XYZ file of C-alpha atoms in Angstrom:
616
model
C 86.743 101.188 98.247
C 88.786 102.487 95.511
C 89.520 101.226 91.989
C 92.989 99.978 90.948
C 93.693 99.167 87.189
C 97.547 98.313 85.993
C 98.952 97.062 82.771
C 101.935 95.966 80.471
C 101.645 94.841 77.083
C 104.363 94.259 74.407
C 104.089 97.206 71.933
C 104.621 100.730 73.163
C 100.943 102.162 71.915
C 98.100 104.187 73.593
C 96.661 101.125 74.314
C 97.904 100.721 78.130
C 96.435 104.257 78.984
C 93.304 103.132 77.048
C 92.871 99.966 78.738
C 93.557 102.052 82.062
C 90.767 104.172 81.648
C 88.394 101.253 80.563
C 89.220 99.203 83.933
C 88.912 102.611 86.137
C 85.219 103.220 84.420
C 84.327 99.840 85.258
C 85.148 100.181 88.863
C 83.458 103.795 88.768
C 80.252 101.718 90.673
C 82.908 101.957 93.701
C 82.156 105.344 93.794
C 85.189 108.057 93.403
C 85.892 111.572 93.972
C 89.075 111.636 91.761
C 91.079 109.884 89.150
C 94.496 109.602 87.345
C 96.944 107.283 85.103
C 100.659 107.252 85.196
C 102.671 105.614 81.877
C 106.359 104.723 82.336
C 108.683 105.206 79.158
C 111.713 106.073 80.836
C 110.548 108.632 82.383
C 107.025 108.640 84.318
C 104.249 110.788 83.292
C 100.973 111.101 84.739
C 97.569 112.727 84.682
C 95.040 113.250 87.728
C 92.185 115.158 88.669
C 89.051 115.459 91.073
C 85.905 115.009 90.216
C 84.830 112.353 87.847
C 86.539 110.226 85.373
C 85.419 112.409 82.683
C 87.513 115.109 84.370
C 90.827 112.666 83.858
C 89.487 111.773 79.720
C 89.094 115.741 79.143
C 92.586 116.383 80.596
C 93.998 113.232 78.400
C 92.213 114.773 75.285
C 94.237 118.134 75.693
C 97.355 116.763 76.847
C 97.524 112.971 76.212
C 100.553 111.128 77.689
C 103.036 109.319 75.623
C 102.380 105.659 74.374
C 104.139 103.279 76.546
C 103.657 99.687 77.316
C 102.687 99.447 81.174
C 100.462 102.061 83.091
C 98.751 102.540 86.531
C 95.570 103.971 87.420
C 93.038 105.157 89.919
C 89.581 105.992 91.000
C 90.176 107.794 94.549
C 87.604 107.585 97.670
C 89.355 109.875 99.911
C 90.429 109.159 103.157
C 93.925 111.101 104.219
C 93.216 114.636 102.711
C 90.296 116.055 100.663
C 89.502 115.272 96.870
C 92.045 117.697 95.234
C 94.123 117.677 92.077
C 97.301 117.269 94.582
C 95.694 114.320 96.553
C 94.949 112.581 93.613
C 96.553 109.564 92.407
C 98.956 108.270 91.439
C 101.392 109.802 93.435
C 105.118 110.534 92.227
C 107.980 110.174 94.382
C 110.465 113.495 95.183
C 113.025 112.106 92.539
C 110.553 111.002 90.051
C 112.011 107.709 90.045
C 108.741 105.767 90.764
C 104.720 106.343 90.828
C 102.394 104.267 92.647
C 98.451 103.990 93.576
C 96.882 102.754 96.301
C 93.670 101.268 98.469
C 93.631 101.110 102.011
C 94.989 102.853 104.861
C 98.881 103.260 106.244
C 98.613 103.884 110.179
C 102.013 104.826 110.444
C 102.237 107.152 108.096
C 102.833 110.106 110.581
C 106.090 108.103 111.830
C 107.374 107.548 108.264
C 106.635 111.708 107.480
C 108.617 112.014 110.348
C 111.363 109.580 108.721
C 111.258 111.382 105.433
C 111.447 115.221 106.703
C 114.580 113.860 108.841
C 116.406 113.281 105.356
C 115.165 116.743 104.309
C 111.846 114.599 101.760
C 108.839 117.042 102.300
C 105.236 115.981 101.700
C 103.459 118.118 98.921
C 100.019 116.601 100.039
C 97.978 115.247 102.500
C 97.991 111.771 101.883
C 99.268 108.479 102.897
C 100.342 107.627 99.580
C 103.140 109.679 98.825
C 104.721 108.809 102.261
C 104.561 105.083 100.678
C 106.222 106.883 97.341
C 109.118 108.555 98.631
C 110.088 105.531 100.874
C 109.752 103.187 97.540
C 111.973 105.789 95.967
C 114.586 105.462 98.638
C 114.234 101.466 98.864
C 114.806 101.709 95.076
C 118.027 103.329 95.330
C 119.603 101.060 97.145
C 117.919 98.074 95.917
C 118.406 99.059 92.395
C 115.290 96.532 91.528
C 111.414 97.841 91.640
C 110.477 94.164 93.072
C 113.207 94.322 95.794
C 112.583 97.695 96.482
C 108.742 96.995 97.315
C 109.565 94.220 99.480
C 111.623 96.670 101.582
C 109.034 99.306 101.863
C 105.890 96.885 102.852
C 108.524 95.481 105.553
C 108.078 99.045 106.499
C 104.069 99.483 106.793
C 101.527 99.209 109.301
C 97.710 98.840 108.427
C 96.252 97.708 105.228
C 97.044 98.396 101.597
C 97.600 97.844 97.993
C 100.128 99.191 96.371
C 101.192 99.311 92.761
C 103.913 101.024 91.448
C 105.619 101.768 87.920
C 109.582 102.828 87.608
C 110.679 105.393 85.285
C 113.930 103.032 84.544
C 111.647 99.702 83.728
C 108.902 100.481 81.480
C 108.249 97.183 80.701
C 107.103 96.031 84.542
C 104.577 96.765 87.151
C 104.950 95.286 90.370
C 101.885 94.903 93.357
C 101.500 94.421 96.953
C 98.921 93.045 98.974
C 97.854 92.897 102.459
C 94.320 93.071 103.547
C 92.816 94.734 100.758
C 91.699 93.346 97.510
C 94.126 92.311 94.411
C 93.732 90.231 91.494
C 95.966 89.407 88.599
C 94.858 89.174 84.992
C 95.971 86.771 82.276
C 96.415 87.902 78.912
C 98.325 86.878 75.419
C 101.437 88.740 75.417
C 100.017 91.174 78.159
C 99.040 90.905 81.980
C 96.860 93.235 84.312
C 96.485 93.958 87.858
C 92.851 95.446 89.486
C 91.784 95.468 92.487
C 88.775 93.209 91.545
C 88.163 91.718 88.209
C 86.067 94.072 86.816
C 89.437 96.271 86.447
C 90.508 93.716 83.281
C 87.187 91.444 82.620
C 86.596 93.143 79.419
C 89.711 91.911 78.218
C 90.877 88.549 79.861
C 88.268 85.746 82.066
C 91.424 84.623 83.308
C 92.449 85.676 86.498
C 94.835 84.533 89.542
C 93.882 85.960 92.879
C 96.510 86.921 95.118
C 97.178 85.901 98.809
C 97.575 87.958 102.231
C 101.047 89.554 102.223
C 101.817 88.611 98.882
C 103.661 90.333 96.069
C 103.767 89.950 92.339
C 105.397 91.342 89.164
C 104.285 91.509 85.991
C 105.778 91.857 82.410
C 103.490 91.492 79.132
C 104.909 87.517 79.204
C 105.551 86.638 82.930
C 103.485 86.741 86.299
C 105.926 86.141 89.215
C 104.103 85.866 93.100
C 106.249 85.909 96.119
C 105.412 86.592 99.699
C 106.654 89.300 101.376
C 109.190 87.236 102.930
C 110.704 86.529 99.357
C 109.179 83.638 99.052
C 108.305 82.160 95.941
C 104.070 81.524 95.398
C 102.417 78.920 93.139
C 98.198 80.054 92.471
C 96.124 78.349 90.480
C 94.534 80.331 87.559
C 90.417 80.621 87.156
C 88.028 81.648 84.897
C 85.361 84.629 85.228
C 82.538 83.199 84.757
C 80.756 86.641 84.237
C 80.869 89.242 81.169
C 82.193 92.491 81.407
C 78.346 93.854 82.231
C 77.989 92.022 84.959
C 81.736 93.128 86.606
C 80.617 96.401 88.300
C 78.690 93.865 90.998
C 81.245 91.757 91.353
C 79.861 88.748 89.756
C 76.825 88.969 92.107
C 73.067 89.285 90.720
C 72.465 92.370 92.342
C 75.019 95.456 93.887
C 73.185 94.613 97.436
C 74.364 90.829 97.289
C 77.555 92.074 96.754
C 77.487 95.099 99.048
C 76.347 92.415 102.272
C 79.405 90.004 100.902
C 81.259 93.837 101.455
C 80.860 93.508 105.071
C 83.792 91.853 106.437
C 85.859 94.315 104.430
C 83.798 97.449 105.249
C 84.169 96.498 109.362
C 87.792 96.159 109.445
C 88.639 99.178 107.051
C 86.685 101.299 109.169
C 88.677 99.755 112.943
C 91.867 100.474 110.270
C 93.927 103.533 111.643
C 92.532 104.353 114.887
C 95.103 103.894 117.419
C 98.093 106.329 117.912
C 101.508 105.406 118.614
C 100.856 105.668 122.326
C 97.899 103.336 122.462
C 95.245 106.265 122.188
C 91.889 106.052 120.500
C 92.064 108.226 117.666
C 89.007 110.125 115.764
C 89.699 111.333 111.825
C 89.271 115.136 112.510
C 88.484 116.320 116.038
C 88.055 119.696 116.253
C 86.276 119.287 119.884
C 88.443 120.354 123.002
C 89.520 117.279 125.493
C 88.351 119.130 128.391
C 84.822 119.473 126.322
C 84.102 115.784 126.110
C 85.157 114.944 129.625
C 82.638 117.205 130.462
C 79.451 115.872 128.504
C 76.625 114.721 130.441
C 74.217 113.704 127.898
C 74.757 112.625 123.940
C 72.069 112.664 121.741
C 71.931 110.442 117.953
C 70.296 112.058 115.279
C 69.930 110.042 112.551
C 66.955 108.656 110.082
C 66.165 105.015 109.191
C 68.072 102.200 109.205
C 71.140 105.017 110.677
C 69.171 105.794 113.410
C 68.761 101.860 114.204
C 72.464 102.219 113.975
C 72.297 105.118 116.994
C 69.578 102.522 118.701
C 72.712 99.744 119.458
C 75.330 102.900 120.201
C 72.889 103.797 122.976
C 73.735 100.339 124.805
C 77.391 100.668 124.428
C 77.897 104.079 125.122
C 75.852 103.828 128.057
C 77.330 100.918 129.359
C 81.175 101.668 128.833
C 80.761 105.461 129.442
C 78.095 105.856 131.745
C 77.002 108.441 129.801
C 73.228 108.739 128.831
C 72.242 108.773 125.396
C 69.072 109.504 123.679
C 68.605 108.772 120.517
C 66.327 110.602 117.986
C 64.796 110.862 114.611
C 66.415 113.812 112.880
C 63.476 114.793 110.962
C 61.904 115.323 114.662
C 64.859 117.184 116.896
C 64.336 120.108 116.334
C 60.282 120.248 115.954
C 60.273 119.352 119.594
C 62.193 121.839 121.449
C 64.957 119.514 122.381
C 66.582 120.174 125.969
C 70.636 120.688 124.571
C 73.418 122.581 126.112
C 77.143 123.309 126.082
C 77.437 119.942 127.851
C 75.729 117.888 124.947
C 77.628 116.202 122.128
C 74.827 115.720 119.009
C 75.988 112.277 117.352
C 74.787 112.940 113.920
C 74.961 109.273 111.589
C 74.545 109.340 107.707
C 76.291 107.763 104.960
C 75.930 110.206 102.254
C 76.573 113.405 104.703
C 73.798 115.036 102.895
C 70.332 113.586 104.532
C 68.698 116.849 104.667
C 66.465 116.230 107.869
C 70.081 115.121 109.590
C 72.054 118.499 108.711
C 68.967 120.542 109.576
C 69.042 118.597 112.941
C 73.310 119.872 112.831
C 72.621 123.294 112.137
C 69.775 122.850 115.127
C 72.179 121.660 117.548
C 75.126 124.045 116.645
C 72.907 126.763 116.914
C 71.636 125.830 120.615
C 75.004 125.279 121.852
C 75.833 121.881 121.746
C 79.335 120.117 119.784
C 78.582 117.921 116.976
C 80.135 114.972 115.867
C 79.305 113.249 112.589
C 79.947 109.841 112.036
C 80.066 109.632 107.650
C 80.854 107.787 104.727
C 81.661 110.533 102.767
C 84.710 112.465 102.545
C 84.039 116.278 102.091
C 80.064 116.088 102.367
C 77.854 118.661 104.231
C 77.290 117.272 107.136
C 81.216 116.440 108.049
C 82.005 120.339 106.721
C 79.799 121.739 109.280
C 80.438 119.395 112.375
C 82.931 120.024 114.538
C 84.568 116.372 114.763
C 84.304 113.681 112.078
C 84.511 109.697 112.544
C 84.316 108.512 109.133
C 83.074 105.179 108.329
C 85.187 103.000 105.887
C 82.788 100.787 103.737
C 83.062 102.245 100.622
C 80.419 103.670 98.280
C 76.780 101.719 99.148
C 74.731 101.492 95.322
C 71.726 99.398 96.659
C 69.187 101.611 98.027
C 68.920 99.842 101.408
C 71.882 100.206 103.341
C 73.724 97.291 104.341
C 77.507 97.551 104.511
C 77.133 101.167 105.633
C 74.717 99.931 108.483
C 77.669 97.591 110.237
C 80.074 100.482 109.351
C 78.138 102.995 111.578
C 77.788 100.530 114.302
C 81.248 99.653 114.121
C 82.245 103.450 114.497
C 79.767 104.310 117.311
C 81.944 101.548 119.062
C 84.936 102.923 118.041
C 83.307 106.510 119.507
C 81.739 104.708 122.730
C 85.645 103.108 123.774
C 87.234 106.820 122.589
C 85.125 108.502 125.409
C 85.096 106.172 127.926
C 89.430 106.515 127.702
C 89.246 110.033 127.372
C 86.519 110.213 130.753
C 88.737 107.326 132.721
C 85.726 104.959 132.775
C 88.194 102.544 131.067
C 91.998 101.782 131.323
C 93.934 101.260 127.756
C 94.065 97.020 128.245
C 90.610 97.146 128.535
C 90.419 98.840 125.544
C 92.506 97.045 123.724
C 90.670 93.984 124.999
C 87.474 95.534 123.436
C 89.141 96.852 120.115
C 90.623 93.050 119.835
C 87.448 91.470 120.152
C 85.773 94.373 117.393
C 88.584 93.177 115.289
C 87.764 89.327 115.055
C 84.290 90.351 114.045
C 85.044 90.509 110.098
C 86.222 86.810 110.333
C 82.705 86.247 112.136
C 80.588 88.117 110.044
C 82.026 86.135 106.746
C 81.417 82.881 109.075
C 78.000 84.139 108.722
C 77.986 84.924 105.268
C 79.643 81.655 104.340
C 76.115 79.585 105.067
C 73.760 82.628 103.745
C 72.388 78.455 101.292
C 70.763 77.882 104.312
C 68.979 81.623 104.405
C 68.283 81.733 100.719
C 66.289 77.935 100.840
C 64.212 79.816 103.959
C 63.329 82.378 101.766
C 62.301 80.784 98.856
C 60.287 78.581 100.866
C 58.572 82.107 102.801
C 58.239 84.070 99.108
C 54.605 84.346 99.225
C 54.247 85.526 103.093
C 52.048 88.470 103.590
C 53.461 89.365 107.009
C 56.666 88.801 109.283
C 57.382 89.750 112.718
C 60.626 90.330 114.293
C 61.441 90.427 118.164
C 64.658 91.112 119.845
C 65.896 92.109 123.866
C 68.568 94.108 124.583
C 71.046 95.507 120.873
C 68.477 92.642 119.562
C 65.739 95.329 119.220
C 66.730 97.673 117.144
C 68.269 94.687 115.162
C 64.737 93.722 115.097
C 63.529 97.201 113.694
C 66.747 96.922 110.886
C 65.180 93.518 109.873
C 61.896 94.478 109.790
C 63.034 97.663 107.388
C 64.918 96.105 105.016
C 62.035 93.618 103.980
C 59.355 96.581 104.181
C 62.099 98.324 101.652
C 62.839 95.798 99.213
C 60.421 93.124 99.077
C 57.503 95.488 99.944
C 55.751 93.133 102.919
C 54.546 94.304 106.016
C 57.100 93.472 108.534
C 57.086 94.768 112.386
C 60.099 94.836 114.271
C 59.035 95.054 118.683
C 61.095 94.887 121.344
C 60.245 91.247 122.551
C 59.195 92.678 125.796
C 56.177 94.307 124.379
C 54.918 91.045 122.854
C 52.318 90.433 125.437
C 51.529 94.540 125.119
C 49.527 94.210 122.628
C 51.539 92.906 118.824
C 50.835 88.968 120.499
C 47.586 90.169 118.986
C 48.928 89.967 115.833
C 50.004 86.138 115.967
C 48.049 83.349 114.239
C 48.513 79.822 112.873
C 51.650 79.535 110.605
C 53.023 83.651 111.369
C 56.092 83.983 110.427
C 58.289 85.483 114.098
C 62.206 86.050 113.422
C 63.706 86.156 116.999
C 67.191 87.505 117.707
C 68.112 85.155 120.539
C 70.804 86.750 122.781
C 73.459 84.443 123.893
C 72.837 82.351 126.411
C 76.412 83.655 128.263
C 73.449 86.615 129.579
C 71.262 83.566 131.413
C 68.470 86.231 132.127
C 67.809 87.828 128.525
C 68.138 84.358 127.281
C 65.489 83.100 129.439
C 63.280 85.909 128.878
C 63.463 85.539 125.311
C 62.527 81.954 125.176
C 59.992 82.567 127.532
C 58.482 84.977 124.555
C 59.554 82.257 121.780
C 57.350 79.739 124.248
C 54.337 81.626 123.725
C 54.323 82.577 120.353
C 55.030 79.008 119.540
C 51.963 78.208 121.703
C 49.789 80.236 118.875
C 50.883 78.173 116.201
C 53.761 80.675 114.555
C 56.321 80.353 112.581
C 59.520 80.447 114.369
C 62.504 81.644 112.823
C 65.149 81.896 115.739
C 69.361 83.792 115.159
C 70.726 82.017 117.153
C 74.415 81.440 118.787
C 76.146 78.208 117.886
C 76.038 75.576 120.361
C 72.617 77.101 121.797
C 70.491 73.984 121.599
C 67.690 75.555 124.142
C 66.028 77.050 120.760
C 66.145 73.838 118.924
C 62.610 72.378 120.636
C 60.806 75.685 119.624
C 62.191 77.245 116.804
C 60.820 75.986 113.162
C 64.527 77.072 111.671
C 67.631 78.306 113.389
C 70.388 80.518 111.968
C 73.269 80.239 113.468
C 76.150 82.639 114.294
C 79.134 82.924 116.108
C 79.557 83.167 119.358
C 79.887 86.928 120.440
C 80.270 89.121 123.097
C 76.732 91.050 123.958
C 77.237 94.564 122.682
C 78.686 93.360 119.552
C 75.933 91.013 118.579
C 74.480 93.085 115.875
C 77.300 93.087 113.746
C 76.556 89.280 112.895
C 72.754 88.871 114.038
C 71.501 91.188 111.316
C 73.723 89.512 108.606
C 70.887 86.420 108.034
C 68.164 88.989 108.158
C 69.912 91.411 104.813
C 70.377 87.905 103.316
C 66.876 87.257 104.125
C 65.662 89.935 102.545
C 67.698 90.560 99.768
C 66.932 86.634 98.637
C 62.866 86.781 99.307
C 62.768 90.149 97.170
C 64.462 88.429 94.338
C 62.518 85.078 94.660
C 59.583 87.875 93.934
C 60.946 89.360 90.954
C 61.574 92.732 92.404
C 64.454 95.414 91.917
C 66.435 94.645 95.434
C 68.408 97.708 94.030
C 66.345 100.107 93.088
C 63.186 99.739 95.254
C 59.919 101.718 94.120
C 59.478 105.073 95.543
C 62.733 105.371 97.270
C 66.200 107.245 96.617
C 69.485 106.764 98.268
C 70.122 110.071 99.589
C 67.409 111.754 100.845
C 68.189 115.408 100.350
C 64.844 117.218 101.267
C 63.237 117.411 104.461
C-alpha cells in the first residue's frame, strides 16, 4: 500500500531529502493521499502534508529542511484516521527524540494508547503510528541505542508493519523493521537506502538485499547490519535489479495488472489485518449502525456494478449460509429504476473500490432515502460513498492502476466474508471457535493464492497456445458461477473476445447451443469434498466434451476424475467451498492478462474504458 523511502549518505547535503522525494514519486503509482520527509541533524525536522506529493515539494520550496545525511519518507494510504496534515507521516514522538514511518496495520494499538495515557503520553492524532512513536521514544530511553530500542518496541506489536525510524541523537543511522509487509535494502557507494520495494532507490543503486519475516536492519552510509527480532544476527545474499528506474513503478512486471494479480496474497491478508478485538469480537472499521439494528435485518441487498457485483454474487452464498439471512444481489445502475422492496429491516451492501462509482452512490442515496442502513465495503479512505454510509468495511489492497480489477476483486470477497462471520456472531448463528475456525482458514488463503500464482508458466503456455480464439466459454456451480461471470469479464475487458460466463446448470438451457468442434469451455470444478456439485459438474464437462470442445478444467489438486475429460487442468489448492473463489479465479486473471499481451494489446489501459466510472 504505501511508499517507504529512507537514506544515509556520508556528506551532510540536501541530497538525502532529494533522494527522499525521488523514491516517494516513484512509488506515487501506489496511490497516496499524503506525504512527508523527516531529516535528523541532531535534532529531527520534518515536513508533511495531504494531498499529493507536490503539496510536500511546495512546502519544501518555502521552508526547506536542513541538509543532513539520513532522512525518512512517506506516501500515506490512510487507514487509522483521515488524510490530514496531523495524520500524515512521519510521525514524531512526544519528546522529539525519534520520527518514524510506516506500512501496515498495528491491532493493538488501542491497548498501547491505553499504555501511553497511563504515563500521562497523549495522542495528537488518529493514527497507529504515533502509538508505535511514543513507545520507540520510551524504549529509547532506556535502551539508549535506536537498534535496541526497536527491537523492544516490535516485541511489543501485534499485526503487520514496517517501521523506520530516524533519532535526533544519531544522524548518521536509520534503522527498519519488518514483519509481513514489504522491505528492501539498497546498496550504494558510501550510502545505503531502505524502500519498501525497489522502486524507492532503483534510480540510484540495482543492488538490493531483501529482507526476511521479523527481521531488522540498520543502516549507516558504509554498513548494512540484519538481525532478527530475536537479536539474532542475519546473513542475505545481495541481487541485482534487473529493471531501469522506468520500469520500477510496476514492480519489475510488464504491465501494473501482472503486478497487481502477484498483489494478491498481500492485498487478502492486509485486508483480514485488524479485525478482531481484544475479546475475540469481529470488528468493522467504522460502524455507525446500532447492534440491536443488525440483529434485526431480515433481508441484505448488494449493490454493486461489474466485476464488484460478481464480488456481491459469492457474498450471497456465504452470507446466506452462515447467517441465514437472504441476500439479493443487484446491479446498482438498476436499484433504484425498479422500485426496490427496502425497509428499516434492510442493510444495502454497497461494494466499490474507488467509493465514487456514480450508479453505486446513487443506489446509497436510494436506499438511505427509503429507510434502509447502508454499509459500504471500499478501498478508499475518505471517498463518497464511505462519507455517506452509515458503516464502512474497508478493503486493504492498495491502490488498483490496471483498469480491470484484480487485487481489489479478492479484497471485496475477502471483506464480504469478513461481513458474513461479523453478522452471523452478532445474530448467534455462530459461536466465537467457529469463527475463529473460519477466520483461520480465510487466513491460510494468501499462502494458497501465491501457491497458485507460483505455476501461473503453466497458464501463460495455455494462452499463447489459445491467442487467436474467437470465443471462450466459462461454466461454474455453486461460488463457481459468478467466478465464471469474473472470468468471462476480464477477457471481454482486456483482450476484447467474446467470452460467456453461465451457470453450468443452464448448459443444456440453451448456451450447449453454442458448442462446436475445438470451443474453448473453462470449467471451475468444485471440490470433490461436495460429491454432488462435483458430479454434476462433470456430468456437464461429459457432454461438452461429447461435442468436441475444448476443455479447460480449475481444478483441486489430487482431483484426478477431470483428468480423462479435460484437454488442460489448472490446479489449486485444496479449499474449503465458500472460499474457493479466492484461488479459482487466480488462473483465469492470469489467463487473461497473458492472452491480451500475446495479442499486443494495452492489458492496462483497455479501449473505451476508465477506472472509475463516475457518471451514471
Amino acid at each position: 500500500m504505501c511508499g517507504i523511502v529512507g537514506y544515509v549518505g556520508t556528506e551532510k547535503s540536501t541530497r538525502a531529502v532529494d533522494v527522499v522525494i525521488e523514491g516517494l514519486s516513484r512509488l506515487e503509482y501506489r496511490g497516496y493521499d499524503s506525504a512527508g520527509v523527516a531529516v535528523t541533524t541532531g535534532t529531527i525536522s520534518q515536513a508533511k502534508r495531504a494531498g499529493k506529493l507536490q503539496n510536500l515539494l511546495d512546502e519544501l520550496e518555502a521552508k526547506p529542511l536542513p541538509e543532513a545525511t539520513a532522512a525518512i519518507g512517506h506516501t500515506r494510504w490512510s487507514t487509522h484516521g483521515g488524510p490530514t496534515d496531523e495524520n500524515a507521516h512521519p510521525h514524531l514522538s512526544f519528546d522529539g527524540s525519534v520520527s518514524i514511518v510506516h506500512n501496515g496495520i498495528i491491532e493493538n494499538f488501542a491497548e498501547l494508547s491505553r499504555e501511553l495515557a497511563e504515563q500521562g503520553i497523549e495522542r495528537a492524532t488518529q493514527t497507529d503510528t504515533e502509538v508505535v512513536s511514543h513507545h520507540l521514544a520510551l524504549a529509547l530511553k532506556k535502551e539508549g541505542d535506536l537498534t535496541k530500542a526497536m527491537l523492544a518496541t516490535v516485541a511489543q506489536l501485534e499485526g503487520s508493519f514496517t517501521i523506520v525510524a530516524v533519532a535526533a541523537d544519531n544522524p548518521d543511522t536509520v534503522v527498519a523493521a519488518r514483519r509481513n509487509s514489504p522491505l528492501v535494502v539498497g546498496l550504494g557507494d558510501g550510502e545505503n537506502f531502505v524502500g519498501s520495494d525497489v522502486a524507492a532507490f532503483v534510480g540510484q543503486t540495482k543492488r538490493a538485499i531483501e529482507m526476511g519475516h521479523d527481521e531488522l536492519v540498520t543502516i549507516t552510509a558504509n554498513s548494512v547490519e540484519i538481525q532478527t527480532f530475536d537479536g539474532e544476527p542475519v546473513e542475505r545474499e545481495e541481487f541485482l535489479v534487473n529493471w531501469n528506474a522506468e520500469a520500477a513503478v510496476k514492480g519489475g512486471f510488464d504491465t501494473f495488472m501482472e503486478k497487481e494479480i502477484h498483489d494478491q496474497p498481500a492485498a487478502v491478508r492486509d485486508t483480514l489485518l485488524g479485525r478482531m478485538s481484544e475479546s475475540g469480537s469481529l470488528m468493522l472499521d467504522e460502524l455507525r449502525i446500532d447492534e440491536a439494528i443488525l440483529r434485526r435485518i431480515d433481508k441484505i441487498i448488494v449493490v454493486a456494478c461489474g466485476t464488484a457485483a460478481y464480488a456481491g454474487h459469492v457474498a450471497k452464498y456465504a452470507i446466506e449460509h452462515w447467517c441465514r439471512i437472504p441476500v439479493e444481489v443487484e446491479l446498482a445502475h438498476e436499484f433504484r429504476y425498479r422500485d426496490p422492496v427496502v425497509s428499516e429491516k434492510t442493510l444495502v451492501v454497497a461494494i466499490t473500490q474507488s467509493g465514487e462509482t456514480m450508479d453505486t452512490l446513487m443506489a446509497v442515496r436510494h436506499a438511505r432515502e427509503q429507510g434502509a442502513k447502508v454499509l459500504a465495503i471500499v478501498n478508499t479512505h475518505g471517498s463518497t460513498i464511505a462519507r455517506e454510509s452509515d458503516a464502512v468495511l474497508y478493503t486493504h489492497a492498495g491502490p488498483e492502476v490496471a483498469v480491470a480489477s484484480t487485487k481489489a476483486f479478492v479484497a471485496q470477497i475477502t471483506a464480504t466474508y469478513l461481513l458474513g462471520l461479523y453478522l452471523a456472531q452478532l445474530r448467534g448463528n455462530k459461536y466465537s471457535d467457529e469463527v475463529l475456525t473460519y477466520l483461520d482458514e480465510l487466513m491460510a488463503m494468501p499462502d494458497k493464492i501465491a501457491d497458485v500464482i507460483s505455476r501461473e508458466d503453466e497458464v501463460k503456455a495455455l494462452a499463447k497456445d489459445m491467442k487467436d480464439v474467437t470465443s471462450v466459454l466459462f461454466l461454474g456451480r455453486h461460488v463457481g458461477f459468478p467466478v465464471a461471470l469474473e472470468g468471462a469479464l476480464k477477457l471481454k475487458e482486456i483482450a476484447y473476445i467474446h467470452a460467456e460466463g453461465f451457470a453450468a446448470g443452464e448448459l443444456k438451457h440453451g448456451p450447449i447451443a453454442l458448442v462446436e468442434q475445438d470451443q474453448p469451455v473453462f470449467f471451475i470444478v468444485p471440490t470433490p469434498r461436495r460429491p454432488v456439485l462435483h458430479a454434476k459438474v462433470l456430468s456437464n464437462v461429459q457432454e461438452v466434451k461429447a461435442r468436441g470442445a475444448r476443455v479447460l478444467c480449475i481444478a483441486e489438486q489430487g482431483d484426478s476424475a477431470v483428468d480423462d475429460f479435460a484437454d488442460a487442468v489448472l490446479r489449486i489448492p485444496e479449499t474449503p467451498t465458500l472460499l474457493h473463489p479466492l484461488v479459482s479465479v487466480i488462473p483465469l486473471q492470469i489467463f487473461a492478462c497473458a492472452l491480451a499481451s500475446e495479442k499486443g494489446l494495452d492489458v492496462d489501459q483497455p479501449r473505451n474504458l476508465a477506472k472509475s466510472v463516475t457518471v451514471e
